[in-house]
mmCIF file of C-alpha atoms in Angstrom:
data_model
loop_
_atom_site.group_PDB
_atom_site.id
_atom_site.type_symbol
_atom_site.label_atom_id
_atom_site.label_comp_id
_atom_site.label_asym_id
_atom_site.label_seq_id
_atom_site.Cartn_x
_atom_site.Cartn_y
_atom_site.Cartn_z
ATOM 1 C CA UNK A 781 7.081 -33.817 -45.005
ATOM 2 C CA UNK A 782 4.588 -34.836 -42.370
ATOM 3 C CA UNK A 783 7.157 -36.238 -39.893
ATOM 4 C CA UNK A 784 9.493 -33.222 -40.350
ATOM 5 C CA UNK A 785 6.567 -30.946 -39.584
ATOM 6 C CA UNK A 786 5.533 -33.038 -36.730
ATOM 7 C CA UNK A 787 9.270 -33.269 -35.118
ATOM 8 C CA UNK A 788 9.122 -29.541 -35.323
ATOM 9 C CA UNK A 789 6.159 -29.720 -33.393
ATOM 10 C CA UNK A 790 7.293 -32.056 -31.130
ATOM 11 C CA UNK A 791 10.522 -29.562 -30.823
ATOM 12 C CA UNK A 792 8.570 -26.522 -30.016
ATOM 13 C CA UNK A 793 6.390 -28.244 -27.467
ATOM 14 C CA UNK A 794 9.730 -29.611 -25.288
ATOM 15 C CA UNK A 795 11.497 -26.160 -25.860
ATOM 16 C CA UNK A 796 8.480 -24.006 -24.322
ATOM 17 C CA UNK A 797 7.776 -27.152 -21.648
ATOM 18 C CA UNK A 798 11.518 -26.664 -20.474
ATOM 19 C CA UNK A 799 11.178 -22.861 -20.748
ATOM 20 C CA UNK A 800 7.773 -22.959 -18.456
ATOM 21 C CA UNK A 801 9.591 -25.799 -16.205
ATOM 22 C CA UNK A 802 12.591 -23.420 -15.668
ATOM 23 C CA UNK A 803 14.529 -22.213 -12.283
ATOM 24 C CA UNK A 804 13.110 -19.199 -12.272
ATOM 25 C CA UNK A 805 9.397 -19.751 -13.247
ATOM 26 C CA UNK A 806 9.414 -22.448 -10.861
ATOM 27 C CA UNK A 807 11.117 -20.445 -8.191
ATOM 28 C CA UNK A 808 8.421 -17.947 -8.851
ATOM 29 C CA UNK A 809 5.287 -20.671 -8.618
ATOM 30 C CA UNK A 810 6.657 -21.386 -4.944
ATOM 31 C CA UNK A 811 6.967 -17.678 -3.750
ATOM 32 C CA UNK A 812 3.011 -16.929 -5.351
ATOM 33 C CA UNK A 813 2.468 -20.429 -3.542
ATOM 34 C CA UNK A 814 3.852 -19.264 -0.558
ATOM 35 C CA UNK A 815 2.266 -16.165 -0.174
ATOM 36 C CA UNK A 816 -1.086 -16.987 -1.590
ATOM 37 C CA UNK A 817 -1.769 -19.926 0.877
ATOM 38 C CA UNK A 818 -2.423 -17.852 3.892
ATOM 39 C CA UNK A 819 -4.741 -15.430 1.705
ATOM 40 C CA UNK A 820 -6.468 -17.917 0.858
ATOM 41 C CA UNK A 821 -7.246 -19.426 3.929
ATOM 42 C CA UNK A 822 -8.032 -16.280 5.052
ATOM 43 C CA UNK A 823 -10.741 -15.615 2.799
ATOM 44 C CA UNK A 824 -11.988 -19.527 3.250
ATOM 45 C CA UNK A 825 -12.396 -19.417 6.874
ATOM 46 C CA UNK A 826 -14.190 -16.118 6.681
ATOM 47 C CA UNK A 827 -16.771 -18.235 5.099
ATOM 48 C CA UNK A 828 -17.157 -20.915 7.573
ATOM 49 C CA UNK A 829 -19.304 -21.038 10.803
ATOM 50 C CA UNK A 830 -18.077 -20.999 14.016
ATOM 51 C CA UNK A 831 -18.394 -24.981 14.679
ATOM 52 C CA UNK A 832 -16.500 -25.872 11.437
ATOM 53 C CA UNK A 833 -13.477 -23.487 12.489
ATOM 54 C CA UNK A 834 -12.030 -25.277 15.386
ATOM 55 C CA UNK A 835 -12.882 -29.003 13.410
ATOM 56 C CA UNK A 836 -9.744 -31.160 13.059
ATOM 57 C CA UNK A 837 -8.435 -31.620 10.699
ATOM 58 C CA UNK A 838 -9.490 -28.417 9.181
ATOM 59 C CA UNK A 839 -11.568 -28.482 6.360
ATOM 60 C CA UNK A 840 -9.665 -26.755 2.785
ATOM 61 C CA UNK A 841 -13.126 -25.620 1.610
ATOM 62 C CA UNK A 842 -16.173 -24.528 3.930
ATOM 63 C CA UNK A 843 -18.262 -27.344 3.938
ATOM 64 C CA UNK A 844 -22.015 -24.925 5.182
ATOM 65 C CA UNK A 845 -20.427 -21.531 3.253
ATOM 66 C CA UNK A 846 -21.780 -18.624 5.552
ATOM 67 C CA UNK A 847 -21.977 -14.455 5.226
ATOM 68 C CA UNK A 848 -22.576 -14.993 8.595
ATOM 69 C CA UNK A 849 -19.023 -13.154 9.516
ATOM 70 C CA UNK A 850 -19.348 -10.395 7.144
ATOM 71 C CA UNK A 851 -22.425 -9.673 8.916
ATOM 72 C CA UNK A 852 -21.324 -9.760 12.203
ATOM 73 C CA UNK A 853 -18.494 -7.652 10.919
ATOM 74 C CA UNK A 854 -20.227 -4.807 10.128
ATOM 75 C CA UNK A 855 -23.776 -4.700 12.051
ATOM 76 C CA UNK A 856 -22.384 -5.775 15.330
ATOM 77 C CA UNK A 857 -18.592 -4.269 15.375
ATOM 78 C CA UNK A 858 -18.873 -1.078 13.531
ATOM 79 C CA UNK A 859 -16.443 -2.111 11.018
ATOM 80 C CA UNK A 860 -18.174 -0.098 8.221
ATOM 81 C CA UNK A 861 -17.140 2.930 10.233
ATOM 82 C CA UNK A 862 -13.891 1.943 10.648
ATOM 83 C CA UNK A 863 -13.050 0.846 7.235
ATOM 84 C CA UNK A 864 -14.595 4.167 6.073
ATOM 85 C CA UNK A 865 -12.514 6.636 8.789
ATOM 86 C CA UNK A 866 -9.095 4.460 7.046
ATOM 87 C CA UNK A 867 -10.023 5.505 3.363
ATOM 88 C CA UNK A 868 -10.326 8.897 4.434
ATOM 89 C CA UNK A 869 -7.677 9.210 6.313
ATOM 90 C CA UNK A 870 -5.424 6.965 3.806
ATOM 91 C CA UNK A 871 -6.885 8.711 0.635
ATOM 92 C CA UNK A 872 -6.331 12.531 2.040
ATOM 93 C CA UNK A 873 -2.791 12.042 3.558
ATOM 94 C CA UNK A 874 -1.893 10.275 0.307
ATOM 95 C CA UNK A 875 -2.738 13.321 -1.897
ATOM 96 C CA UNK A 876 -1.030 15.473 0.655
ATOM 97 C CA UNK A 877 2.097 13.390 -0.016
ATOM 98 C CA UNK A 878 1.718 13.471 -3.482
ATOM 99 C CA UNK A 879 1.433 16.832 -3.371
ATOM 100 C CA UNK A 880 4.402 18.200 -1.366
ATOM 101 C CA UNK A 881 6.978 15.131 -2.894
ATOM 102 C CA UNK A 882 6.705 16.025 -6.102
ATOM 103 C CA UNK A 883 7.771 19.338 -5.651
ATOM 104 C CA UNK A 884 10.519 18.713 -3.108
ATOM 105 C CA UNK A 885 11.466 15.935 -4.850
ATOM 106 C CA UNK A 886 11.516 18.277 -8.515
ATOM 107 C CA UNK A 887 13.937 20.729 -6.534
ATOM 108 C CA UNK A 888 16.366 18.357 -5.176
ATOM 109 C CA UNK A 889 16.223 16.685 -8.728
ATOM 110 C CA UNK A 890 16.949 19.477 -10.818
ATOM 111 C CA UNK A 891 17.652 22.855 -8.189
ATOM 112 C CA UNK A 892 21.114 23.841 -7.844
ATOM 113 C CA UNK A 893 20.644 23.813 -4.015
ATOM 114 C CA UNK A 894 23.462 23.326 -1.884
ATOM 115 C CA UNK A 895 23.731 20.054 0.905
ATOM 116 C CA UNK A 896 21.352 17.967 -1.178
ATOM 117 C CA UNK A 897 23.312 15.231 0.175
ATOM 118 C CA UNK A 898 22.652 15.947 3.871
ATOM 119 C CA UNK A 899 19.524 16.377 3.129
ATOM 120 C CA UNK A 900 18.897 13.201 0.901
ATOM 121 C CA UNK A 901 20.380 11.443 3.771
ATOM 122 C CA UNK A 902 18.505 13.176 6.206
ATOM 123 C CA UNK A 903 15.075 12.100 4.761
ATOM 124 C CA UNK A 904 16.463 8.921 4.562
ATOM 125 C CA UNK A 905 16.714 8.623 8.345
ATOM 126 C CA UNK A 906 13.608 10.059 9.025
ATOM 127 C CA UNK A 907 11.926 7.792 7.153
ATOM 128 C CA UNK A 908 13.871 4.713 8.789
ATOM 129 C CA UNK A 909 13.155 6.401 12.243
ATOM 130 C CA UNK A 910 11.076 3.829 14.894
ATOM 131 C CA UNK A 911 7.477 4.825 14.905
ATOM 132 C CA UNK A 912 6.741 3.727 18.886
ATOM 133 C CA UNK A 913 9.667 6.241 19.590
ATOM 134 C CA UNK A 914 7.222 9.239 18.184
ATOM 135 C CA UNK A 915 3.846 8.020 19.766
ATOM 136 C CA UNK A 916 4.355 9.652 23.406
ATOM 137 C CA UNK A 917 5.443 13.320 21.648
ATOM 138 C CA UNK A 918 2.693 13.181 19.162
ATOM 139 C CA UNK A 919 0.384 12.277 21.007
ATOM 140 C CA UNK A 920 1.165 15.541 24.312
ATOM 141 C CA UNK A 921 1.678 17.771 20.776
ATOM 142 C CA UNK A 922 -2.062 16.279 19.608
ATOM 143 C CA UNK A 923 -3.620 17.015 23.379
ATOM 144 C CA UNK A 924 -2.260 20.308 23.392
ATOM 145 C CA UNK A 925 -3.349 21.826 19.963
ATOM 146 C CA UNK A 926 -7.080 19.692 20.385
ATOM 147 C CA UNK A 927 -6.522 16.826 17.525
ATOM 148 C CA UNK A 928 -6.788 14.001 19.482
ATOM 149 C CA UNK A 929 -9.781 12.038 18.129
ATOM 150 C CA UNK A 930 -9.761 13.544 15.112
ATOM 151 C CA UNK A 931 -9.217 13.089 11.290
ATOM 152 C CA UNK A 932 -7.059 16.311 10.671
ATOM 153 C CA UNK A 933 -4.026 14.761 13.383
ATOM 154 C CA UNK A 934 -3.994 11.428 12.295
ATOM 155 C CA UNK A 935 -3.519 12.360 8.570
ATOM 156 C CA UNK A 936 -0.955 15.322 9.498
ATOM 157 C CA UNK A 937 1.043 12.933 11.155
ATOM 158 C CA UNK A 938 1.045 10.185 8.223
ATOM 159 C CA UNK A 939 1.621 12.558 5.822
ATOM 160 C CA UNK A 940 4.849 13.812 7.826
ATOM 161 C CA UNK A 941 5.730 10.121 8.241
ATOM 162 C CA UNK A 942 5.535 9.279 4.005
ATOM 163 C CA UNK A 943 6.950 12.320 2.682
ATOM 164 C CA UNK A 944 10.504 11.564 3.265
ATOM 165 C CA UNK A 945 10.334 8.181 1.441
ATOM 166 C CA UNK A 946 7.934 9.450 -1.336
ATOM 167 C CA UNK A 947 10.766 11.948 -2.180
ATOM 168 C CA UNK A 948 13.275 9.886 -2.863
ATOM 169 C CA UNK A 949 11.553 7.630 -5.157
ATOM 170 C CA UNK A 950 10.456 11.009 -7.278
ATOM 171 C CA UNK A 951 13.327 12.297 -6.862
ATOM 172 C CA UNK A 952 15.002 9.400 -9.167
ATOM 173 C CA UNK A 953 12.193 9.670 -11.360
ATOM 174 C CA UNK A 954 12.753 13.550 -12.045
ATOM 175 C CA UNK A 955 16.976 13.062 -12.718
ATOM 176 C CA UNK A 956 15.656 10.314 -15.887
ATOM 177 C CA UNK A 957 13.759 13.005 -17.304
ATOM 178 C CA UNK A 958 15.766 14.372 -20.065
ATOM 179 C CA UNK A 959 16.296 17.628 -19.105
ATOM 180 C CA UNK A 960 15.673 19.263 -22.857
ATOM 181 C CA UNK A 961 11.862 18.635 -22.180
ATOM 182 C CA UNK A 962 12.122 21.195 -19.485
ATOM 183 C CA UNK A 963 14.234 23.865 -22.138
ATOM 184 C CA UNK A 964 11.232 23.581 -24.434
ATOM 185 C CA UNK A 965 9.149 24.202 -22.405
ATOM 186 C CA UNK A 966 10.483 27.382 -20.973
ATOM 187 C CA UNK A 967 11.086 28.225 -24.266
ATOM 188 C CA UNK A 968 7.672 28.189 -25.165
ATOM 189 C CA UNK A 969 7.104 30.695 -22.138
ATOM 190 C CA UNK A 970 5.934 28.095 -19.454
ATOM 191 C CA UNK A 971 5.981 28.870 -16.371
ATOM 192 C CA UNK A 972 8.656 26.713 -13.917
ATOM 193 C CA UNK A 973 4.954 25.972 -12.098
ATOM 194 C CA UNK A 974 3.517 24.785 -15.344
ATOM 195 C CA UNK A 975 6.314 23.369 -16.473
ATOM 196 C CA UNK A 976 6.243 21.237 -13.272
ATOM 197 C CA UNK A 977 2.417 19.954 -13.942
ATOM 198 C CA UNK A 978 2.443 19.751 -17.514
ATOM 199 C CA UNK A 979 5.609 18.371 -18.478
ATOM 200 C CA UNK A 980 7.508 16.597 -15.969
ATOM 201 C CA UNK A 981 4.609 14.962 -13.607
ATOM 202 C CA UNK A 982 3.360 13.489 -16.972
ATOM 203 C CA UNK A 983 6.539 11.728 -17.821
ATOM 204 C CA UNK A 984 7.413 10.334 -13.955
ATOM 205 C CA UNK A 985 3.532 8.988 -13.895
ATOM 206 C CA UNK A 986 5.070 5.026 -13.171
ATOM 207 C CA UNK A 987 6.638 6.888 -10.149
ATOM 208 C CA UNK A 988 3.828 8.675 -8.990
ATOM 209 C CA UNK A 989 1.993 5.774 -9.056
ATOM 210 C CA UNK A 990 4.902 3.659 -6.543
ATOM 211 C CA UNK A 991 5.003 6.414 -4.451
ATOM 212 C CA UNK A 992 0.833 6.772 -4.168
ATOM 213 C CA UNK A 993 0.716 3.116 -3.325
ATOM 214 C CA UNK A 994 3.029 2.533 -1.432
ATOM 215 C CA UNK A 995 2.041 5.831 0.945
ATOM 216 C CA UNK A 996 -1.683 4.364 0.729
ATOM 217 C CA UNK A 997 -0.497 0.473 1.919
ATOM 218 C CA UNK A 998 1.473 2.425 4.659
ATOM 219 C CA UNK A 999 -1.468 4.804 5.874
ATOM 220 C CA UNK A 1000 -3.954 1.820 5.387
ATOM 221 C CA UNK A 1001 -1.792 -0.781 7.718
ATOM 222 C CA UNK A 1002 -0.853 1.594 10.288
ATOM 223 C CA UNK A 1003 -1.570 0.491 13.647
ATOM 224 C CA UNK A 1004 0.271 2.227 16.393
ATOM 225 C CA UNK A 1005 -0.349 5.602 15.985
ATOM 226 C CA UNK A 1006 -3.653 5.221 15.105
ATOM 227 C CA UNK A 1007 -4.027 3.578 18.465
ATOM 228 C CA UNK A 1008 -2.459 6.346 20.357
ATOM 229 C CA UNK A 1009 -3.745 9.357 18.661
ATOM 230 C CA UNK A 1010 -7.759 8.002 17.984
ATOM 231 C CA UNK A 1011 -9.619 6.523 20.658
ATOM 232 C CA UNK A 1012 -13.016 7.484 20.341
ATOM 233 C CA UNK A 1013 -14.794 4.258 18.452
ATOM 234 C CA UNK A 1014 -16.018 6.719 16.033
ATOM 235 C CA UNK A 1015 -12.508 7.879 14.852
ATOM 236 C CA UNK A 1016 -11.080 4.637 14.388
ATOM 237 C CA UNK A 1017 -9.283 3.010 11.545
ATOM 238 C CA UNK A 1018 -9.323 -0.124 10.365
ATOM 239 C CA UNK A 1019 -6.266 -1.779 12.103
ATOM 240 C CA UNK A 1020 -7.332 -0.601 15.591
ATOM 241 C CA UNK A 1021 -11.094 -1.603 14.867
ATOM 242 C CA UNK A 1022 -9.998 -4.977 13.786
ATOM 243 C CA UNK A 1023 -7.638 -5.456 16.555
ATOM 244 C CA UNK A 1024 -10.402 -4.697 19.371
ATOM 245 C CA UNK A 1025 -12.706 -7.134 17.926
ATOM 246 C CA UNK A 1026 -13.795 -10.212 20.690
ATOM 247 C CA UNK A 1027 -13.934 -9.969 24.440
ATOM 248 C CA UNK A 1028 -12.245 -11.016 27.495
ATOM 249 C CA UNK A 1029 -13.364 -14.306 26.911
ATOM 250 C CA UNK A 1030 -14.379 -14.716 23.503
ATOM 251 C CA UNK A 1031 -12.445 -14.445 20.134
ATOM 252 C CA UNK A 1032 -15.119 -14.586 16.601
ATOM 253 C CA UNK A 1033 -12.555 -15.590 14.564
ATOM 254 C CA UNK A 1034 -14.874 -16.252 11.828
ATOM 255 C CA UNK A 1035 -15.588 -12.314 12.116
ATOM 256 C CA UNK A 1036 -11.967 -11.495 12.507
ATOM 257 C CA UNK A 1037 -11.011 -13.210 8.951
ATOM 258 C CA UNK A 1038 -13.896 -11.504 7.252
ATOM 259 C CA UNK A 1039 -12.974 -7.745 8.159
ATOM 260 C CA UNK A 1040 -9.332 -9.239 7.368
ATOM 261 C CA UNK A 1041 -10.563 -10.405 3.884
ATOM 262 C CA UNK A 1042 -12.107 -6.969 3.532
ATOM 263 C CA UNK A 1043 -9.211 -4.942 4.646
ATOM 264 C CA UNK A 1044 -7.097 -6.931 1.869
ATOM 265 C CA UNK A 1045 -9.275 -5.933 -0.609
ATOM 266 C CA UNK A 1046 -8.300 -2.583 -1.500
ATOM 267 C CA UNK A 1047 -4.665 -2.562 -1.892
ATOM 268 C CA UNK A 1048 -4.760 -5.773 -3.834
ATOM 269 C CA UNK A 1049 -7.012 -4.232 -6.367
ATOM 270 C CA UNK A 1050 -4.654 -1.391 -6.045
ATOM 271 C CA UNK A 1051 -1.945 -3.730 -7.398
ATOM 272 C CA UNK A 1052 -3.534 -5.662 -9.543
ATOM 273 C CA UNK A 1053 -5.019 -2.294 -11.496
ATOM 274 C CA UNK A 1054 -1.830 -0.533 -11.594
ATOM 275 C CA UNK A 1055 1.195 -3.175 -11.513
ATOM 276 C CA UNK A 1056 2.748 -2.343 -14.451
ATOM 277 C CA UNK A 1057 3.497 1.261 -13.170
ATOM 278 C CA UNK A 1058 4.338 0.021 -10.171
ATOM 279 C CA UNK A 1059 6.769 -2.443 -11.314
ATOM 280 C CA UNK A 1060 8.173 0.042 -14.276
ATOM 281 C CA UNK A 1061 8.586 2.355 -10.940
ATOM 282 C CA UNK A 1062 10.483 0.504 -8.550
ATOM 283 C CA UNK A 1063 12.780 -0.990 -11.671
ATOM 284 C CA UNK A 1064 13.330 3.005 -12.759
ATOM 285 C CA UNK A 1065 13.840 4.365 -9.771
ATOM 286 C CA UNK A 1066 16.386 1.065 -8.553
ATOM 287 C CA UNK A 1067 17.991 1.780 -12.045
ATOM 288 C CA UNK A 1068 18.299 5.845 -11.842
ATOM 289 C CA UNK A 1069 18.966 6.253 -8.564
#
């Protein structure tokens, strides 16, 4: 009885062994590996001091761990004020998205409008459109109205830049939404307003949440027109900031990875917190489109 229960055991052990040493899981352990190991030598060499950067071979760990950078970062190159003009620049165009998807997205969804397919295709193009081909024209439109350095033109122009892309994944979203939900709900005397907010935002939540991130990671990252439309120091975002860090002749590369490490920060908790909505979204929306 003992060596039948222990050849089970033995059984079980090889069976999840194989299962963990598998194509796919190990496929999987060398993409994480591959993406991790910059990351992490981001975030190590923000730690070191200047002499132990440029030592050879490099060192895998900092040997004299520092704050040093982080300091530097954000006494002596503003970066405090840069990170902040990005979160509320990234946080307000984001809601704006939000707010104007979801209801274009509900009407191409569920409207019987005519040419939704020009238009689905249209949004499509404008979202695939180059961004350095849109810098000169925003930024003579910017001059002449007076939003140059500013907060209002820089998140005007991102949110125009994210709708088109936050539509369509809604859009998906709103066609898997059994459409009896929306009967009730009339029937009940809602209004096609309330119906909108109470009923169908609820249900395409995993959605919401892909297109929120995803407009957030794109208004975070964005370097170009940034550049071009904010060029006052006090009205600069994070990329920008980051990339005018150094002099002629010097680069603080120690200081460089620590804003870097910093910068990272907030869309990886961003992931991390909400990756099961974000992974439920891009599956639905791949699966209902």
């Amino acid at each position: 009885m003992t060596t039948t229960a222990t050849t089970a055991r033995e059984a079980s052990r090889g069976r999840r062994l194989r299962s963990v040493l598998s194509w796919p899981n190990a496929a999987a352990l060398v993409i994480a590996a591959f993406v991790a190991a910059p990351l992490y030598w981001m975030a190590t060499t923000s730690l070191k001091p200047a002499e132990e950067i440029g030592t050879h071979p490099p060192t895998a760990w900092p040997e004299n761990a520092t704050w040093a950078n982080y300091r530097d970062a954000f006494t002596d190159n503003h970066f405090g004020v840069y990170l902040l003009n990005s979160v509320v620049v990234s946080v307000l165009a984001t809601l704006l998205v939000l707010s104007l998807s979801s209801f274009a997205g509900y009407a191409l969804a569920r409207l019987p409008l005519r040419g939704k397919a020009p238009i689905m295709v249209a949004l499509l193009m404008i979202s695939l459109f180059p961004t350095i081909a849109l810098a000169a024209p925003l930024f003579l439109l910017m001059r002449d109205i007076g939003w140059l350095n500013s907060y209002q033109g820089l998140i005007l122009v991102y949110t125009a830049l994210n709708v088109p892309f936050a539509v369509w994944i809604l859009r998906n979203f709103f066609q898997g939404i059994p459409k009896e939900m929306e009967e009730v709900a009339w029937v009940d005397g809602a209004s096609p307003l309330r119906t909108v907010l109470s009923v169908i935002l609820p249900q395409a939540t995993p959605g919401v949440f892909t297109a929120a991130i995803f407009t957030f990671t794109a208004c975070w990252t964005e370097f170009l027109i940034a550049l071009t439309l904010n060029t006052a120091d006090r009205y600069r975002t994070m990329p920008v900031g980051l990339a005018l860090f150094g002099s002629q002749f010097t680069v603080p590369y120690g200081t460089i990875f620590a804003a870097a490490t910093v910068s990272v920060l907030p869309i990886a908790l961003l992931v991390l917190i909400f990756r099961r909505a974000v992974v439920s979204g891009l599956t639905a929306g791949a699966v209902k489109g």
